Amino acid sequence: MKSRFWQALIVLLRLGAHKKPVEINTVKFGKLLGVSQQTASRRIRELLNAGLITREVTRKGQAVSLTNEGVEALRELYLELKNVFEEVPKFLTLRGEVFTGIGEGSYYVDLPGYKKQFISRLGFIPYSGTLNLRLKSSIDVLNRKLLEKMPGILIKGFFDEKRTYGDVKCFKALINDSIEGALLLIKRTHYGEDVVEVISKENLRQKLGLKDGDIVEVKVFLE
Amino acid sequence: MKSRFWQALIVLLRLGAHKKPVEINTVKFGKLLGVSQQTASRRIRELLNAGLITREVTRKGQAVSLTNEGVEALRELYLELKNVFEEVPKFLTLRGEVFTGIGEGSYYVDLPGYKKQFISRLGFIPYSGTLNLRLKSSIDVLNRKLLEKMPGILIKGFFDEKRTYGDVKCFKALINDSIEGALLLIKRTHYGEDVVEVISKENLRQKLGLKDGDIVEVKVFLE
DNA sequence: ATTACTATTCTACGAGTAT
DNA sequence: TATACTCGTAGAATAGTAA
């Protein structure tokens, strides 16, 4: 459809021509479109020929209605815009400060009961160790809590002779906009709720040259 | 804004240029717009001058982003369309079968405690009598229940020496697409929930030539 | 009053091509 | 390859009017 038709259709929609015939003359219509009376007159005839409106000419002007086709064209435009503007965010970003844990990360990651699932569900063989991040801002903590409510990727817990190992929820993630990995939300952790752990197939500390106190950005994909 | 700009902005939105710079060359852009490479090139420069996009020319093409101004222009369009297409229905239609009641309708309508309010709130002097309608389809009964949850126009109850008279909720209505009146939802009625009553300044039975068993359509306005 | 025809102006497009 | 300039032309807008 010619792009100048859209403007005219939207003006008519604004006047309510999708519900009932709208009384309008070519001078007014021209003003609304920012064109001359002659052009407004021609525009109406163009829309008419395109089957987008119907009208009845009276002595005072014309009663113009959008046809179903006209309304549907606008609805299509609406739905397209809706898709963009009402889109649920597909990722969120957490920022946290690197710190050294007690080294249990590598122990857990290497447990076959977890490791097999990491490989199959995340698509990479995790490096033996986790990067601990402490969230510094309250908005990051809030976002972390939000993640707890999302489905994510659930790594099932298991048990051996000694003890049981809890479920781990994880999300695919991009670390510092460069390295792919995953964010782990470990249910039973001795850390507070301001701590998250990150894994990757790489040694993140080495690859990113990180030391304690550095800030790392994790883009978390919500599936 | 020139109407041919809208089409271009929407194409860019579709490509995600509101989120991140989009790699595109003028040939592709032209194809998407249905214009030549030259026109696409010119269009980009026009949008640039209008402050609707930013870009960076590379050897492979250009990385185009919508500016805030560009996104906001589209969002405004979106909100306008949303207003129209997500509009809550302003009326609903009930269909019911005419039947003869026990004649108490005219007694109630004529009670000054009600009548004064009908006149002031509905804008007409009601004919002394109500038209009783029995809803036949379950969808009509559902719609009637929906009406009970809507605010409507509340006619306050009152009491005299003998007894109390309950509240009456009513809605302006159009009967058989021709006569204005009101639908009454009477709280304490000996009829079931499949019955509604309709009043008007006219004698509806006479004016519409109705007899028992006829079907009447009531377009109920939800305020 | 209107709408809309005709003649004219103007602007937007695309072909050719420079960069 | 890209982008974007020049320029001839198609067609869109307007002024002047007719109906």
Coordinates of C-alpha atoms in Angstrom, one line a residue, chain A:
Chain A
M1 CA 0.0 0.0 0.0
K2 CA 1.2 3.5 -0.8
S3 CA 2.6 5.1 2.3
R4 CA 0.6 8.2 1.9
F5 CA -2.5 6.1 2.3
W6 CA -1.5 5.1 5.8
Q7 CA -1.6 8.7 7.1
A8 CA -5.1 9.2 5.6
L9 CA -6.4 5.9 7.1
I10 CA -5.0 6.8 10.6
V11 CA -6.6 10.2 10.4
L12 CA -9.9 8.6 9.6
L13 CA -9.4 6.0 12.4
R14 CA -8.8 8.9 14.8
L15 CA -12.1 10.4 13.7
G16 CA -13.9 7.1 14.5
A17 CA -14.5 6.1 10.9
H18 CA -14.1 2.4 11.9
K19 CA -17.3 2.6 13.9
K20 CA -19.6 4.8 12.0
P21 CA -19.6 7.1 9.0
V22 CA -17.8 10.3 9.7
E23 CA -19.0 13.6 8.3
I24 CA -16.0 15.4 6.8
N25 CA -15.4 17.7 3.9
T26 CA -12.3 17.9 1.8
V27 CA -11.2 21.2 3.3
K28 CA -11.1 19.8 6.9
F29 CA -9.6 16.5 5.7
G30 CA -6.9 18.4 3.9
K31 CA -6.1 20.4 7.0
L32 CA -5.8 17.2 9.0
L33 CA -3.5 15.7 6.4
G34 CA -1.6 18.9 5.9
V35 CA -2.5 19.1 2.2
S36 CA -4.8 21.2 -0.1
Q37 CA -8.5 20.7 -0.5
Q38 CA -7.8 19.3 -4.0
T39 CA -5.4 16.7 -2.8
A40 CA -7.7 15.7 0.0
S41 CA -10.4 15.2 -2.5
R42 CA -8.1 13.1 -4.7
R43 CA -6.9 11.2 -1.7
I44 CA -10.4 10.2 -0.7
R45 CA -11.0 8.9 -4.3
E46 CA -7.8 7.0 -4.1
L47 CA -8.8 5.3 -0.9
L48 CA -12.1 4.6 -2.4
N49 CA -10.5 2.9 -5.5
A50 CA -8.3 0.9 -3.2
G51 CA -11.3 -0.4 -1.4
L52 CA -10.2 1.0 1.9
I53 CA -13.1 3.3 2.5
T54 CA -16.7 3.8 1.5
R55 CA -18.5 7.1 1.3
E56 CA -21.6 9.0 0.6
V57 CA -21.3 12.5 -0.8
T58 CA -23.8 14.9 0.7
R59 CA -24.2 18.7 0.2
K60 CA -22.3 19.4 3.4
G61 CA -19.4 17.1 2.6
Q62 CA -19.1 13.4 2.8
A63 CA -19.8 10.6 5.2
V64 CA -16.7 8.4 5.2
S65 CA -16.4 4.9 6.7
L66 CA -13.4 2.6 6.8
T67 CA -14.1 -0.8 5.1
N68 CA -13.2 -4.0 6.8
E69 CA -10.2 -4.1 4.6
G70 CA -9.2 -0.7 5.8
V71 CA -9.6 -1.5 9.4
E72 CA -7.7 -4.8 9.0
A73 CA -4.8 -3.1 7.4
L74 CA -4.5 -0.8 10.4
R75 CA -5.0 -3.7 12.8
E76 CA -2.1 -5.5 11.1
L77 CA 0.0 -2.4 11.7
Y78 CA -1.1 -2.3 15.3
L79 CA -0.3 -5.9 15.9
E80 CA 3.2 -5.5 14.5
L81 CA 3.9 -2.5 16.7
K82 CA 2.4 -4.3 19.7
N83 CA 4.9 -7.2 19.1
V84 CA 7.7 -4.7 19.5
F85 CA 6.4 -2.5 22.3
E86 CA 4.8 -5.1 24.4
E87 CA 7.7 -7.6 24.0
V88 CA 8.6 -9.3 27.2
P89 CA 12.3 -8.7 27.9
K90 CA 14.2 -11.8 26.8
F91 CA 17.2 -11.2 29.0
L92 CA 18.2 -9.2 31.9
T93 CA 21.6 -8.0 33.0
L94 CA 23.3 -8.5 36.4
R95 CA 26.4 -6.8 37.6
G96 CA 28.5 -8.3 40.3
E97 CA 31.9 -8.1 42.0
V98 CA 34.3 -11.0 41.7
F99 CA 35.3 -12.6 45.0
T100 CA 37.1 -15.8 46.0
G101 CA 34.9 -18.5 47.5
I102 CA 36.0 -21.5 49.5
G103 CA 36.7 -23.5 46.4
E104 CA 33.7 -25.8 46.5
G105 CA 32.5 -24.6 43.1
S106 CA 34.9 -26.9 41.2
Y107 CA 33.9 -29.8 43.4
Y108 CA 30.2 -29.4 42.6
V109 CA 30.6 -28.7 38.9
D110 CA 32.7 -31.9 38.5
L111 CA 30.2 -34.2 40.2
P112 CA 29.1 -36.5 37.5
G113 CA 25.5 -36.2 38.7
Y114 CA 25.5 -32.5 37.7
K115 CA 28.2 -32.4 35.0
K116 CA 26.3 -34.7 32.7
Q117 CA 23.3 -32.5 32.9
F118 CA 25.3 -29.3 32.4
I119 CA 26.7 -30.8 29.2
S120 CA 23.4 -32.0 27.8
R121 CA 21.2 -29.0 28.9
L122 CA 23.7 -26.1 28.4
G123 CA 25.6 -27.5 25.4
F124 CA 29.1 -27.1 26.8
I125 CA 31.5 -28.9 29.1
P126 CA 31.9 -26.6 32.1
Y127 CA 35.3 -25.6 33.3
S128 CA 36.0 -27.0 36.7
G129 CA 35.1 -24.1 38.8
T130 CA 32.6 -21.3 39.3
L131 CA 33.1 -17.6 39.2
N132 CA 31.5 -16.1 42.3
L133 CA 29.9 -12.7 42.0
R134 CA 28.5 -10.5 44.7
L135 CA 25.7 -8.3 43.5
K136 CA 26.3 -4.7 44.7
S137 CA 23.1 -2.8 43.8
S138 CA 19.6 -3.4 45.0
I139 CA 18.3 -3.5 41.5
D140 CA 20.6 -6.5 40.7
V141 CA 19.4 -8.3 43.9
L142 CA 15.8 -7.6 42.8
N143 CA 16.5 -9.0 39.4
R144 CA 18.1 -12.1 40.9
K145 CA 14.9 -12.7 42.9
L146 CA 13.0 -12.3 39.7
L147 CA 15.1 -15.1 38.2
E148 CA 14.0 -17.4 41.0
K149 CA 10.4 -17.1 39.8
M150 CA 11.3 -17.8 36.2
P151 CA 11.5 -21.4 34.9
G152 CA 15.1 -21.4 33.6
I153 CA 16.9 -24.6 33.0
L154 CA 16.5 -27.0 35.9
I155 CA 19.4 -29.3 36.7
K156 CA 18.0 -32.1 38.9
G157 CA 19.5 -32.9 42.2
F158 CA 20.5 -36.5 43.2
F159 CA 21.9 -38.4 46.1
D160 CA 24.7 -40.9 46.8
E161 CA 25.7 -42.9 49.9
K162 CA 26.8 -39.9 51.8
R163 CA 24.2 -37.1 51.1
T164 CA 21.7 -35.5 48.8
Y165 CA 22.5 -32.8 46.3
G166 CA 19.8 -30.2 45.6
D167 CA 18.4 -28.9 42.3
V168 CA 20.2 -26.2 40.5
K169 CA 18.4 -23.7 38.4
C170 CA 20.5 -22.1 35.6
F171 CA 20.2 -19.7 32.8
K172 CA 22.3 -19.3 29.7
A173 CA 24.3 -16.2 29.9
L174 CA 26.8 -14.0 28.2
I175 CA 29.6 -12.8 30.4
N176 CA 31.1 -9.4 29.7
D177 CA 29.4 -9.4 26.3
S178 CA 31.9 -11.9 25.1
I179 CA 32.0 -15.3 26.7
E180 CA 29.0 -17.7 26.7
G181 CA 28.2 -19.5 29.9
A182 CA 25.5 -19.9 32.4
L183 CA 24.3 -18.3 35.6
L184 CA 23.7 -20.8 38.5
L185 CA 21.1 -20.2 41.1
I186 CA 22.0 -22.8 43.8
K187 CA 19.1 -23.5 46.1
R188 CA 21.0 -24.4 49.3
T189 CA 24.0 -22.2 49.5
H190 CA 25.8 -20.8 52.4
Y191 CA 26.0 -17.5 50.6
G192 CA 23.4 -14.8 50.8
E193 CA 20.9 -13.9 48.1
D194 CA 23.3 -11.3 46.8
V195 CA 25.6 -14.0 45.4
V196 CA 25.4 -15.7 42.1
E197 CA 27.8 -18.2 40.4
V198 CA 28.7 -18.3 36.8
I199 CA 30.2 -21.2 34.8
S200 CA 31.5 -21.4 31.3
K201 CA 33.6 -23.8 29.2
E202 CA 36.5 -21.5 29.8
N203 CA 38.3 -20.4 32.9
L204 CA 36.6 -17.1 33.2
R205 CA 39.1 -15.5 35.6
Q206 CA 41.9 -16.3 33.3
K207 CA 40.2 -15.6 30.0
L208 CA 38.8 -12.2 31.2
G209 CA 41.9 -11.4 33.3
L210 CA 39.7 -11.0 36.4
K211 CA 40.8 -10.4 40.0
D212 CA 38.8 -10.0 43.2
G213 CA 36.9 -6.8 43.2
D214 CA 36.5 -6.5 39.4
I215 CA 33.0 -5.9 38.2
V216 CA 31.6 -8.4 35.8
E217 CA 28.4 -8.0 33.7
V218 CA 26.2 -11.1 33.1
K219 CA 23.5 -10.9 30.4
V220 CA 21.1 -13.6 31.5
F221 CA 18.8 -15.1 28.9
L222 CA 15.4 -15.9 30.2
E223 CA 14.6 -18.7 27.6

